[in-house]
PDB file of C-alpha atoms and ligand atoms in Angstrom:
ATOM      1  CA  MET A   1      -4.366  -4.579 -26.394  1.00 96.00           C
ATOM      2  CA  LYS A   2      -2.586  -0.775 -24.539  1.00 98.00           C
ATOM      3  CA  LYS A   3      -0.292   1.116 -26.304  1.00 98.00           C
ATOM      4  CA  ILE A   4       1.904   1.963 -24.610  1.00 98.00           C
ATOM      5  CA  ILE A   5       4.812   4.560 -24.151  1.00 98.00           C
ATOM      6  CA  ILE A   6       7.473   3.687 -21.667  1.00 98.00           C
ATOM      7  CA  ASP A   7       9.381   7.383 -20.765  1.00 98.00           C
ATOM      8  CA  THR A   8      12.819   5.718 -18.647  1.00 98.00           C
ATOM      9  CA  ASP A   9      16.189   6.404 -17.749  1.00 97.00           C
ATOM     10  CA  PRO A  10      16.947   2.885 -16.670  1.00 97.00           C
ATOM     11  CA  GLY A  11      18.398   2.505 -14.345  1.00 94.00           C
ATOM     12  CA  ILE A  12      18.246  -1.163 -12.724  1.00 96.00           C
ATOM     13  CA  ASP A  13      14.303  -0.917 -11.793  1.00 96.00           C
ATOM     14  CA  ASP A  14      13.785   1.048 -15.373  1.00 98.00           C
ATOM     15  CA  ALA A  15      14.608  -2.135 -17.227  1.00 98.00           C
ATOM     16  CA  ILE A  16      12.582  -4.905 -15.312  1.00 98.00           C
ATOM     17  CA  ALA A  17       9.654  -2.200 -15.880  1.00 98.00           C
ATOM     18  CA  ILE A  18      11.112  -2.817 -19.539  1.00 98.00           C
ATOM     19  CA  LEU A  19      10.740  -6.031 -19.415  1.00 98.00           C
ATOM     20  CA  LEU A  20       7.838  -6.699 -18.077  1.00 98.00           C
ATOM     21  CA  ALA A  21       5.896  -4.741 -20.151  1.00 98.00           C
ATOM     22  CA  LEU A  22       7.611  -6.414 -22.945  1.00 98.00           C
ATOM     23  CA  ALA A  23       6.817 -10.145 -21.460  1.00 98.00           C
ATOM     24  CA  ALA A  24       3.106  -8.779 -21.031  1.00 98.00           C
ATOM     25  CA  LYS A  25       3.011  -9.104 -25.307  1.00 96.00           C
ATOM     26  CA  GLU A  26      -1.089  -9.637 -25.068  1.00 97.00           C
ATOM     27  CA  GLU A  27      -1.581  -7.370 -22.905  1.00 98.00           C
ATOM     28  CA  LEU A  28       0.295  -4.180 -23.875  1.00 98.00           C
ATOM     29  CA  GLU A  29       2.213  -3.099 -27.103  1.00 98.00           C
ATOM     30  CA  VAL A  30       4.855  -1.541 -26.435  1.00 98.00           C
ATOM     31  CA  GLN A  31       5.221   1.336 -29.318  1.00 98.00           C
ATOM     32  CA  ALA A  32       8.484   3.015 -28.491  1.00 98.00           C
ATOM     33  CA  LEU A  33      10.854   4.344 -25.499  1.00 98.00           C
ATOM     34  CA  THR A  34      12.065   7.656 -24.776  1.00 98.00           C
ATOM     35  CA  THR A  35      14.745   8.173 -22.990  1.00 98.00           C
ATOM     36  CA  VAL A  36      15.244  11.253 -20.652  1.00 97.00           C
ATOM     37  CA  ASN A  37      18.528  11.930 -18.061  1.00 96.00           C
ATOM     38  CA  GLY A  38      18.039  10.693 -14.346  1.00 95.00           C
ATOM     39  CA  ASN A  39      19.410   7.812 -12.678  1.00 94.00           C
ATOM     40  CA  VAL A  40      22.134   7.947 -14.973  1.00 95.00           C
ATOM     41  CA  ASP A  41      23.496  10.630 -17.821  1.00 94.00           C
ATOM     42  CA  ILE A  42      21.321  11.175 -21.102  1.00 96.00           C
ATOM     43  CA  GLU A  43      23.034   8.913 -23.104  1.00 95.00           C
ATOM     44  CA  LYS A  44      23.697   5.789 -21.110  1.00 95.00           C
ATOM     45  CA  VAL A  45      20.104   6.258 -20.573  1.00 97.00           C
ATOM     46  CA  THR A  46      20.141   5.946 -23.938  1.00 97.00           C
ATOM     47  CA  GLN A  47      22.466   2.857 -24.740  1.00 97.00           C
ATOM     48  CA  ASN A  48      21.264   1.111 -22.251  1.00 97.00           C
ATOM     49  CA  ALA A  49      17.087   1.250 -23.132  1.00 98.00           C
ATOM     50  CA  CYS A  50      19.384   0.243 -26.841  1.00 98.00           C
ATOM     51  CA  LYS A  51      20.590  -2.677 -24.164  1.00 97.00           C
ATOM     52  CA  ILE A  52      17.398  -4.004 -22.909  1.00 97.00           C
ATOM     53  CA  LEU A  53      15.937  -4.348 -25.940  1.00 97.00           C
ATOM     54  CA  GLU A  54      19.179  -6.730 -27.228  1.00 96.00           C
ATOM     55  CA  VAL A  55      18.161  -8.666 -24.129  1.00 95.00           C
ATOM     56  CA  ALA A  56      14.583  -9.062 -24.835  1.00 96.00           C
ATOM     57  CA  GLY A  57      15.180  -9.771 -28.092  1.00 96.00           C
ATOM     58  CA  ARG A  58      13.100  -6.981 -29.822  1.00 97.00           C
ATOM     59  CA  MET A  59      15.299  -4.691 -31.486  1.00 96.00           C
ATOM     60  CA  ASP A  60      12.169  -3.727 -33.318  1.00 97.00           C
ATOM     61  CA  ILE A  61      11.363  -1.163 -31.235  1.00 98.00           C
ATOM     62  CA  PRO A  62      12.287   2.828 -31.195  1.00 98.00           C
ATOM     63  CA  VAL A  63      14.642   4.009 -28.919  1.00 98.00           C
ATOM     64  CA  TYR A  64      13.748   8.374 -29.377  1.00 98.00           C
ATOM     65  CA  LYS A  65      16.396  10.108 -27.173  1.00 98.00           C
ATOM     66  CA  GLY A  66      14.859  12.745 -24.244  1.00 98.00           C
ATOM     67  CA  ASN A  67      15.713  16.053 -22.398  1.00 96.00           C
ATOM     68  CA  ALA A  68      19.902  15.874 -21.368  1.00 96.00           C
ATOM     69  CA  LYS A  69      19.223  17.661 -18.012  1.00 95.00           C
ATOM     70  CA  PRO A  70      16.113  19.160 -16.491  1.00 96.00           C
ATOM     71  CA  LEU A  71      13.903  21.937 -17.526  1.00 97.00           C
ATOM     72  CA  GLU A  72      15.612  24.777 -15.224  1.00 94.00           C
ATOM     73  CA  ARG A  73      18.493  23.645 -12.667  1.00 88.00           C
ATOM     74  CA  PRO A  74      21.108  21.098 -13.199  1.00 87.00           C
ATOM     75  CA  ARG A  75      20.649  18.381 -10.204  1.00 85.00           C
ATOM     76  CA  ASP A  76      23.078  15.003  -9.185  1.00 80.00           C
ATOM     77  CA  HIS A  77      22.234  11.541 -11.300  1.00 81.00           C
ATOM     78  CA  CYS A  78      21.421   7.763  -9.480  1.00 80.00           C
ATOM     79  CA  GLU A  79      24.761   6.171  -9.504  1.00 81.00           C
ATOM     80  CA  GLU A  80      24.863   4.864  -6.211  1.00 78.00           C
ATOM     81  CA  PHE A  81      21.920   2.541  -6.226  1.00 82.00           C
ATOM     82  CA  HIS A  82      22.477   1.847 -10.456  1.00 85.00           C
ATOM     83  CA  GLY A  83      26.173   1.758 -10.084  1.00 86.00           C
ATOM     84  CA  ASP A  84      28.149   4.608 -13.008  1.00 88.00           C
ATOM     85  CA  ASP A  85      26.377   2.568 -16.350  1.00 91.00           C
ATOM     86  CA  GLY A  86      22.811   2.728 -14.486  1.00 93.00           C
ATOM     87  CA  LEU A  87      22.811  -0.735 -14.776  1.00 94.00           C
ATOM     88  CA  GLY A  88      24.543  -2.222 -12.108  1.00 92.00           C
ATOM     89  CA  ASN A  89      28.094  -1.612 -13.722  1.00 92.00           C
ATOM     90  CA  LEU A  90      28.005  -4.925 -15.452  1.00 91.00           C
ATOM     91  CA  GLY A  91      30.591  -3.767 -18.545  1.00 90.00           C
ATOM     92  CA  MET A  92      28.083  -5.203 -21.491  1.00 92.00           C
ATOM     93  CA  LYS A  93      29.177  -3.841 -24.539  1.00 91.00           C
ATOM     94  CA  ASP A  94      27.456  -1.251 -26.278  1.00 92.00           C
ATOM     95  CA  SER A  95      24.721  -1.788 -28.514  1.00 94.00           C
ATOM     96  CA  GLU A  96      24.374  -1.311 -32.246  1.00 91.00           C
ATOM     97  CA  LYS A  97      20.970  -0.320 -32.542  1.00 96.00           C
ATOM     98  CA  GLN A  98      20.441   2.537 -34.097  1.00 95.00           C
ATOM     99  CA  ILE A  99      18.625   5.287 -32.151  1.00 97.00           C
ATOM    100  CA  GLU A 100      15.815   7.090 -34.198  1.00 98.00           C
ATOM    101  CA  GLU A 101      17.001  10.933 -35.021  1.00 98.00           C
ATOM    102  CA  GLU A 102      13.000  12.512 -33.566  1.00 98.00           C
ATOM    103  CA  HIS A 103      13.747  14.020 -30.498  1.00 98.00           C
ATOM    104  CA  ALA A 104      11.374  12.878 -27.684  1.00 98.00           C
ATOM    105  CA  VAL A 105       9.546  15.333 -26.804  1.00 98.00           C
ATOM    106  CA  ASP A 106       8.355  15.412 -30.711  1.00 98.00           C
ATOM    107  CA  PHE A 107       7.650  12.040 -31.409  1.00 98.00           C
ATOM    108  CA  LEU A 108       5.711  12.060 -28.265  1.00 98.00           C
ATOM    109  CA  ILE A 109       3.977  14.918 -29.003  1.00 98.00           C
ATOM    110  CA  ARG A 110       3.125  13.526 -32.713  1.00 98.00           C
ATOM    111  CA  LYS A 111       1.838  10.149 -31.621  1.00 98.00           C
ATOM    112  CA  ALA A 112      -0.342  10.987 -29.254  1.00 98.00           C
ATOM    113  CA  ARG A 113      -1.642  12.914 -31.611  1.00 98.00           C
ATOM    114  CA  GLU A 114      -1.650   9.993 -34.201  1.00 97.00           C
ATOM    115  CA  GLU A 115      -3.346   8.054 -31.500  1.00 96.00           C
ATOM    116  CA  LYS A 116      -5.624  10.542 -29.966  1.00 94.00           C
ATOM    117  CA  GLY A 117      -7.160   8.870 -27.517  1.00 95.00           C
ATOM    118  CA  GLU A 118      -5.730   6.114 -26.982  1.00 97.00           C
ATOM    119  CA  LEU A 119      -2.029   6.217 -25.739  1.00 98.00           C
ATOM    120  CA  ILE A 120      -0.868   5.782 -22.735  1.00 98.00           C
ATOM    121  CA  LEU A 121       2.345   7.020 -21.022  1.00 98.00           C
ATOM    122  CA  VAL A 122       3.795   5.643 -18.576  1.00 98.00           C
ATOM    123  CA  PRO A 123       6.941   7.614 -17.140  1.00 98.00           C
ATOM    124  CA  ILE A 124       9.439   5.790 -14.984  1.00 98.00           C
ATOM    125  CA  GLY A 125      11.525   9.176 -15.220  1.00 98.00           C
ATOM    126  CA  PRO A 126      11.918  12.933 -14.147  1.00 98.00           C
ATOM    127  CA  LEU A 127       8.795  14.552 -16.195  1.00 98.00           C
ATOM    128  CA  THR A 128      11.924  16.169 -18.324  1.00 98.00           C
ATOM    129  CA  ASN A 129       9.948  15.028 -21.151  1.00 98.00           C
ATOM    130  CA  ILE A 130       6.589  14.617 -20.668  1.00 98.00           C
ATOM    131  CA  ALA A 131       6.216  19.111 -19.383  1.00 98.00           C
ATOM    132  CA  GLN A 132       7.800  20.053 -22.460  1.00 98.00           C
ATOM    133  CA  ALA A 133       5.389  18.544 -24.591  1.00 98.00           C
ATOM    134  CA  VAL A 134       2.379  19.965 -22.155  1.00 98.00           C
ATOM    135  CA  ARG A 135       4.567  23.484 -23.059  1.00 97.00           C
ATOM    136  CA  GLN A 136       5.075  22.850 -26.655  1.00 98.00           C
ATOM    137  CA  ASP A 137       2.119  21.533 -27.702  1.00 98.00           C
ATOM    138  CA  PRO A 138      -2.005  22.839 -26.319  1.00 97.00           C
ATOM    139  CA  GLU A 139      -3.771  19.607 -27.147  1.00 98.00           C
ATOM    140  CA  PHE A 140      -1.345  17.184 -26.144  1.00 98.00           C
ATOM    141  CA  VAL A 141      -2.577  16.512 -23.116  1.00 98.00           C
ATOM    142  CA  HIS A 142      -5.896  16.718 -24.729  1.00 98.00           C
ATOM    143  CA  ASN A 143      -4.691  13.454 -27.158  1.00 98.00           C
ATOM    144  CA  VAL A 144      -3.627  11.508 -23.922  1.00 98.00           C
ATOM    145  CA  ARG A 145      -5.653   8.419 -22.816  1.00 98.00           C
ATOM    146  CA  GLU A 146      -4.159   8.754 -19.417  1.00 98.00           C
ATOM    147  CA  LEU A 147      -0.253   8.466 -17.614  1.00 98.00           C
ATOM    148  CA  VAL A 148       0.976   6.172 -15.105  1.00 98.00           C
ATOM    149  CA  ILE A 149       3.613   7.880 -13.342  1.00 98.00           C
ATOM    150  CA  MET A 150       6.412   6.695 -10.758  1.00 98.00           C
ATOM    151  CA  GLY A 151       7.453   9.533  -8.797  1.00 98.00           C
ATOM    152  CA  GLY A 152       6.814  10.881  -5.868  1.00 98.00           C
ATOM    153  CA  ALA A 153       5.044  10.363  -2.257  1.00 98.00           C
ATOM    154  CA  GLU A 154       2.460  11.184   0.473  1.00 97.00           C
ATOM    155  CA  HIS A 155       5.216  10.576   3.276  1.00 97.00           C
ATOM    156  CA  GLY A 156       7.859  10.821   2.926  1.00 92.00           C
ATOM    157  CA  GLY A 157      11.404  11.200   0.443  1.00 95.00           C
ATOM    158  CA  ASN A 158      13.661   9.195  -0.988  1.00 93.00           C
ATOM    159  CA  MET A 159      16.271  11.883  -1.407  1.00 94.00           C
ATOM    160  CA  SER A 160      15.278  14.044   1.354  1.00 95.00           C
ATOM    161  CA  PRO A 161      12.452  13.800   4.108  1.00 95.00           C
ATOM    162  CA  HIS A 162      10.200  14.472   1.426  1.00 95.00           C
ATOM    163  CA  ALA A 163      10.693  14.304  -1.682  1.00 97.00           C
ATOM    164  CA  GLU A 164      11.489  11.590  -3.961  1.00 97.00           C
ATOM    165  CA  PHE A 165      14.545  11.338  -6.635  1.00 96.00           C
ATOM    166  CA  ASN A 166      11.821  11.424 -10.362  1.00 97.00           C
ATOM    167  CA  PHE A 167      10.160  14.916  -8.840  1.00 98.00           C
ATOM    168  CA  TRP A 168      13.542  15.581  -7.494  1.00 97.00           C
ATOM    169  CA  THR A 169      15.380  15.528  -9.703  1.00 96.00           C
ATOM    170  CA  ASP A 170      13.072  17.817 -11.830  1.00 97.00           C
ATOM    171  CA  PRO A 171      10.564  19.957  -9.591  1.00 98.00           C
ATOM    172  CA  GLU A 172       9.552  22.308 -11.956  1.00 98.00           C
ATOM    173  CA  ALA A 173       8.322  19.731 -15.300  1.00 98.00           C
ATOM    174  CA  ALA A 174       6.502  17.840 -12.150  1.00 98.00           C
ATOM    175  CA  LYS A 175       4.872  20.939 -11.208  1.00 98.00           C
ATOM    176  CA  ILE A 176       3.619  21.131 -15.252  1.00 98.00           C
ATOM    177  CA  VAL A 177       2.363  17.689 -15.204  1.00 98.00           C
ATOM    178  CA  PHE A 178       0.639  17.828 -12.831  1.00 98.00           C
ATOM    179  CA  GLY A 179      -1.490  21.374 -13.399  1.00 98.00           C
ATOM    180  CA  ALA A 180      -1.889  20.273 -16.623  1.00 98.00           C
ATOM    181  CA  GLY A 181      -5.322  19.148 -16.928  1.00 97.00           C
ATOM    182  CA  PHE A 182      -4.803  15.283 -18.146  1.00 98.00           C
ATOM    183  CA  GLU A 183      -8.332  13.504 -18.815  1.00 96.00           C
ATOM    184  CA  LYS A 184      -6.615  10.250 -15.624  1.00 98.00           C
ATOM    185  CA  VAL A 185      -3.066  10.282 -13.662  1.00 98.00           C
ATOM    186  CA  THR A 186      -2.000   7.605 -11.603  1.00 98.00           C
ATOM    187  CA  MET A 187       0.572   8.808  -9.821  1.00 98.00           C
ATOM    188  CA  ILE A 188       2.786   5.593  -8.121  1.00 98.00           C
ATOM    189  CA  GLY A 189       4.963   7.054  -5.432  1.00 98.00           C
ATOM    190  CA  LEU A 190       6.612   5.364  -3.040  1.00 98.00           C
ATOM    191  CA  ASP A 191       3.901   4.582  -0.512  1.00 98.00           C
ATOM    192  CA  ALA A 192       3.128   2.136  -2.756  1.00 98.00           C
ATOM    193  CA  THR A 193       6.405   1.071  -4.932  1.00 98.00           C
ATOM    194  CA  SER A 194       7.460   0.103  -0.412  1.00 96.00           C
ATOM    195  CA  TYR A 195       5.607  -2.855  -1.047  1.00 97.00           C
ATOM    196  CA  VAL A 196       7.718  -4.685  -3.813  1.00 97.00           C
ATOM    197  CA  PHE A 197      10.655  -5.387  -2.455  1.00 96.00           C
ATOM    198  CA  LEU A 198      12.608  -8.348  -4.495  1.00 96.00           C
ATOM    199  CA  SER A 199      13.975 -10.197  -1.330  1.00 95.00           C
ATOM    200  CA  PRO A 200      17.586 -12.262  -1.494  1.00 95.00           C
ATOM    201  CA  THR A 201      15.454 -15.454  -2.133  1.00 96.00           C
ATOM    202  CA  LEU A 202      13.402 -14.373  -4.936  1.00 96.00           C
ATOM    203  CA  ARG A 203      16.681 -12.815  -5.867  1.00 96.00           C
ATOM    204  CA  GLU A 204      17.915 -16.461  -6.176  1.00 96.00           C
ATOM    205  CA  LEU A 205      14.946 -18.349  -7.602  1.00 97.00           C
ATOM    206  CA  LEU A 206      15.724 -16.010 -10.828  1.00 97.00           C
ATOM    207  CA  TYR A 207      19.583 -17.190 -10.718  1.00 97.00           C
ATOM    208  CA  LEU A 208      18.867 -20.726 -10.719  1.00 96.00           C
ATOM    209  CA  ILE A 209      15.920 -20.301 -13.394  1.00 97.00           C
ATOM    210  CA  ASN A 210      18.662 -19.461 -15.143  1.00 96.00           C
ATOM    211  CA  THR A 211      17.628 -18.109 -18.596  1.00 96.00           C
ATOM    212  CA  PRO A 212      18.740 -14.743 -20.247  1.00 95.00           C
ATOM    213  CA  VAL A 213      16.418 -12.382 -18.747  1.00 97.00           C
ATOM    214  CA  SER A 214      16.555 -14.490 -15.263  1.00 97.00           C
ATOM    215  CA  ARG A 215      20.198 -13.365 -14.800  1.00 97.00           C
ATOM    216  CA  PHE A 216      19.939 -10.265 -16.533  1.00 97.00           C
ATOM    217  CA  ILE A 217      18.701  -9.313 -13.759  1.00 97.00           C
ATOM    218  CA  HIS A 218      19.681 -11.381 -11.338  1.00 97.00           C
ATOM    219  CA  LYS A 219      23.017  -9.733 -12.474  1.00 96.00           C
ATOM    220  CA  MET A 220      21.584  -6.597 -13.001  1.00 95.00           C
ATOM    221  CA  THR A 221      20.174  -6.538  -9.382  1.00 96.00           C
ATOM    222  CA  ARG A 222      23.271  -7.358  -7.296  1.00 94.00           C
ATOM    223  CA  ALA A 223      25.222  -3.401  -7.288  1.00 89.00           C
ATOM    224  CA  TYR A 224      21.166  -2.535  -7.142  1.00 90.00           C
ATOM    225  CA  ALA A 225      20.635  -4.536  -3.395  1.00 93.00           C
ATOM    226  CA  ASP A 226      24.382  -3.703  -1.750  1.00 91.00           C
ATOM    227  CA  GLY A 227      23.117   0.051  -2.678  1.00 88.00           C
ATOM    228  CA  HIS A 228      20.106  -0.399  -0.393  1.00 89.00           C
ATOM    229  CA  TRP A 229      22.129  -2.311   1.956  1.00 91.00           C
ATOM    230  CA  GLU A 230      25.099   0.461   2.532  1.00 88.00           C
ATOM    231  CA  ILE A 231      22.262   3.284   2.693  1.00 87.00           C
ATOM    232  CA  GLU A 232      18.806   1.571   4.143  1.00 87.00           C
ATOM    233  CA  LYS A 233      20.403  -1.613   5.808  1.00 92.00           C
ATOM    234  CA  LYS A 234      16.972  -3.182   3.804  1.00 91.00           C
ATOM    235  CA  LEU A 235      17.893  -6.484   1.861  1.00 93.00           C
ATOM    236  CA  GLY A 236      17.263  -6.866  -1.264  1.00 93.00           C
ATOM    237  CA  CYS A 237      16.298  -4.295  -3.437  1.00 94.00           C
ATOM    238  CA  GLU A 238      12.940  -1.819  -3.897  1.00 95.00           C
ATOM    239  CA  LEU A 239      11.005  -2.505  -7.504  1.00 97.00           C
ATOM    240  CA  CYS A 240      10.151   0.901  -7.906  1.00 97.00           C
ATOM    241  CA  ASP A 241       9.183   1.328 -11.957  1.00 98.00           C
ATOM    242  CA  VAL A 242       7.892  -2.011 -12.146  1.00 98.00           C
ATOM    243  CA  LEU A 243       4.948  -1.227 -10.222  1.00 98.00           C
ATOM    244  CA  THR A 244       3.945   1.101 -13.050  1.00 98.00           C
ATOM    245  CA  ILE A 245       3.873  -2.582 -15.456  1.00 98.00           C
ATOM    246  CA  ALA A 246       2.260  -4.398 -13.120  1.00 98.00           C
ATOM    247  CA  TYR A 247      -0.540  -1.641 -12.888  1.00 98.00           C
ATOM    248  CA  LEU A 248      -1.696  -1.490 -16.232  1.00 98.00           C
ATOM    249  CA  LEU A 249      -1.957  -5.515 -16.775  1.00 98.00           C
ATOM    250  CA  ASP A 250      -4.065  -5.838 -12.955  1.00 98.00           C
ATOM    251  CA  GLU A 251      -5.207  -2.255 -11.824  1.00 98.00           C
ATOM    252  CA  SER A 252      -5.919  -4.295  -9.014  1.00 98.00           C
ATOM    253  CA  VAL A 253      -2.735  -4.477  -7.774  1.00 98.00           C
ATOM    254  CA  ALA A 254      -2.561  -1.426  -6.057  1.00 98.00           C
ATOM    255  CA  GLU A 255      -4.411   0.499  -3.487  1.00 98.00           C
ATOM    256  CA  THR A 256      -5.345   3.577  -4.723  1.00 98.00           C
ATOM    257  CA  VAL A 257      -6.754   7.532  -3.463  1.00 98.00           C
ATOM    258  CA  ASP A 258      -8.551  10.485  -5.208  1.00 98.00           C
ATOM    259  CA  ALA A 259      -6.480  12.844  -4.665  1.00 98.00           C
ATOM    260  CA  PHE A 260      -5.195  16.728  -5.785  1.00 98.00           C
ATOM    261  CA  VAL A 261      -1.258  16.241  -5.539  1.00 98.00           C
ATOM    262  CA  ASP A 262       1.107  19.557  -6.144  1.00 98.00           C
ATOM    263  CA  VAL A 263       4.955  19.791  -6.033  1.00 98.00           C
ATOM    264  CA  GLU A 264       7.289  22.380  -3.923  1.00 98.00           C
ATOM    265  CA  THR A 265       9.574  23.882  -6.488  1.00 97.00           C
ATOM    266  CA  SER A 266      12.129  25.415  -3.640  1.00 96.00           C
ATOM    267  CA  GLY A 267      12.771  25.477  -0.233  1.00 95.00           C
ATOM    268  CA  LEU A 268      12.896  22.817   2.678  1.00 94.00           C
ATOM    269  CA  CYS A 269      10.641  20.829   0.279  1.00 96.00           C
ATOM    270  CA  ASP A 270      11.998  21.481  -2.850  1.00 96.00           C
ATOM    271  CA  GLY A 271      11.050  18.552  -5.115  1.00 97.00           C
ATOM    272  CA  ALA A 272       7.883  16.895  -2.742  1.00 98.00           C
ATOM    273  CA  SER A 273       4.962  15.760  -4.051  1.00 98.00           C
ATOM    274  CA  VAL A 274       2.253  17.606  -1.231  1.00 98.00           C
ATOM    275  CA  VAL A 275      -0.860  15.024  -1.490  1.00 98.00           C
ATOM    276  CA  TYR A 276      -4.301  16.806  -0.481  1.00 98.00           C
ATOM    277  CA  ARG A 277      -6.860  13.608  -0.243  1.00 98.00           C
ATOM    278  CA  THR A 278      -9.571  14.872  -1.729  1.00 97.00           C
ATOM    279  CA  PHE A 279     -11.813  13.001   0.843  1.00 97.00           C
ATOM    280  CA  TYR A 280      -9.995  14.682   4.022  1.00 97.00           C
ATOM    281  CA  TYR A 281     -10.248  18.246   1.068  1.00 97.00           C
ATOM    282  CA  PRO A 282     -13.264  18.082  -1.461  1.00 96.00           C
ATOM    283  CA  ASP A 283     -12.738  21.399  -2.028  1.00 97.00           C
ATOM    284  CA  LYS A 284      -9.334  20.288  -3.904  1.00 97.00           C
ATOM    285  CA  LYS A 285      -9.795  18.987  -7.323  1.00 97.00           C
ATOM    286  CA  LYS A 286      -9.087  15.779  -7.940  1.00 98.00           C
ATOM    287  CA  ASN A 287      -6.509  15.683 -10.923  1.00 98.00           C
ATOM    288  CA  CYS A 288      -4.765  12.459 -10.328  1.00 98.00           C
ATOM    289  CA  GLN A 289      -4.935   9.146  -8.299  1.00 98.00           C
ATOM    290  CA  VAL A 290      -2.134   8.215  -6.042  1.00 98.00           C
ATOM    291  CA  ALA A 291      -1.217   4.668  -4.737  1.00 98.00           C
ATOM    292  CA  VAL A 292      -0.649   4.346  -0.924  1.00 98.00           C
ATOM    293  CA  LYS A 293      -0.207   0.498  -1.249  1.00 98.00           C
ATOM    294  CA  ALA A 294       0.458  -2.490  -2.664  1.00 98.00           C
ATOM    295  CA  ASP A 295       0.098  -5.929  -2.803  1.00 98.00           C
ATOM    296  CA  THR A 296       3.127  -7.932  -3.095  1.00 97.00           C
ATOM    297  CA  LYS A 297       1.934 -11.332  -3.426  1.00 96.00           C
ATOM    298  CA  LYS A 298      -0.318 -10.432  -6.231  1.00 97.00           C
ATOM    299  CA  PHE A 299       2.633  -8.236  -7.789  1.00 98.00           C
ATOM    300  CA  PHE A 300       5.098 -11.248  -7.803  1.00 97.00           C
ATOM    301  CA  GLU A 301       2.566 -13.058  -8.779  1.00 97.00           C
ATOM    302  CA  ILE A 302       2.313 -11.037 -11.959  1.00 97.00           C
ATOM    303  CA  PHE A 303       5.694 -10.682 -12.084  1.00 98.00           C
ATOM    304  CA  PHE A 304       6.352 -14.464 -12.299  1.00 97.00           C
ATOM    305  CA  ARG A 305       3.700 -15.441 -14.703  1.00 97.00           C
ATOM    306  CA  TYR A 306       4.335 -13.031 -17.667  1.00 98.00           C
ATOM    307  CA  LEU A 307       8.563 -13.249 -17.485  1.00 98.00           C
ATOM    308  CA  PHE A 308       8.630 -16.629 -16.312  1.00 97.00           C
ATOM    309  CA  PRO A 309       5.303 -18.653 -15.718  1.00 96.00           C
ATOM    310  CA  GLU A 310       7.085 -21.974 -15.670  1.00 96.00           C
ATOM    311  CA  TYR A 311       8.644 -20.764 -12.612  1.00 95.00           C
ATOM    312  CA  LEU A 312       5.342 -18.659 -10.952  1.00 94.00           C
ATOM    313  CA  GLU A 313       4.349 -22.056  -8.529  1.00 92.00           C
ATOM    314  CA  ALA A 314       8.073 -21.934  -6.639  1.00 92.00           C
ATOM    315  CA  ALA A 315       7.882 -18.212  -6.372  1.00 91.00           C
ATOM    316  CA  SER A 316       4.328 -17.854  -4.760  1.00 91.00           C
ATOM    317  CA  ARG A 317       5.656 -20.502  -2.209  1.00 92.00           C
ATOM    318  CA  GLU A 318       8.144 -18.235  -1.051  1.00 89.00           C
ATOM    319  CA  LEU A 319       5.711 -15.446  -1.482  1.00 86.00           C
TER     320      LEU A 319
HETATM  321  C1  BDR B   1      12.443   6.352  -8.279  1.00 63.26           C
HETATM  322  O1  BDR B   1      14.342   6.755  -8.733  1.00 63.26           O
HETATM  323  C2  BDR B   1      15.131   6.168  -9.741  1.00 63.26           C
HETATM  324  O2  BDR B   1      16.284   5.733  -9.493  1.00 63.26           O
HETATM  325  C3  BDR B   1      14.047   4.565  -9.862  1.00 63.26           C
HETATM  326  O3  BDR B   1      14.556   4.298 -10.998  1.00 63.26           O
HETATM  327  C4  BDR B   1      12.565   5.181  -9.528  1.00 63.26           C
HETATM  328  O4  BDR B   1      12.429   5.808 -10.806  1.00 63.26           O
HETATM  329  C5  BDR B   1      12.937   5.548  -7.853  1.00 63.26           C
HETATM  330  O5  BDR B   1      12.558   7.282  -6.379  1.00 63.26           O
HETATM  331 CA1   CA B   2      13.635   5.478 -13.546  1.00 63.26          CA
END
């Protein structure tokens, strides 16, 4: 059983990632959700985390509120993809779930210490909380077992030609995390997540499955798919954050290369991840592995096997 904490800015794909993690009860123990400013502001993402837990019927999982802004600068949110409320403008009522009083960063530090060498962190928003934990506690990097990060790109960004949203939102934080010396870091960036597009056909299947969770994903992804169409003229929507959870469930879903990654914090390439594959640059010391490709069929098999097992066969016919 892997013990995980999802550090998140829900966000439509964040929500789906959380639902997948919660569905994998035998494999993943989700210890908490920690929230961070990103797709929308901190109050909304924290409220959204609670709403997602409510949909999943997992009100027992604690939610800790984290940083309201990036470490060193203000940045815009991402309403054009996620809607004003961050969850596709579904007009859901506020959750009654209580937020924990402890700050997310203090909680992360405390939990990593208590679970020394066991805890896997899954940051799927800007890396502000994680970087602050690194700054605050010199032991933090040694206490954490592994990081599986959604962010960055080896080739091509989505906020600029080179920068991906999570790293672009808080480049200083991303730089700190990659330079911190964590034992094991996997960067799941846009090169790999471009393989995990929810097609209109699979989205329709989610409607037909007709459970509260499947209908929630179907409804929520309406605005997300519209955003992809308006901005990129692509049909469907990219399930970026969900690939981190699929990877935790089956590492063979993504192909990785060893790399030294650093992050630009100014100029034309502000927020870009610079990926030196150690195969080509042997003088660079590996600080992570970078996902360069994902297996689309395997990803959606994982998605349906855990979330809607009775429909795995129907889904497989469309892959
Ligand atoms: C990342 O940006 C956000 O909008 C998504 O939730 C994902 O974490 C993809 O670039
Ligand atoms: Ca996210």
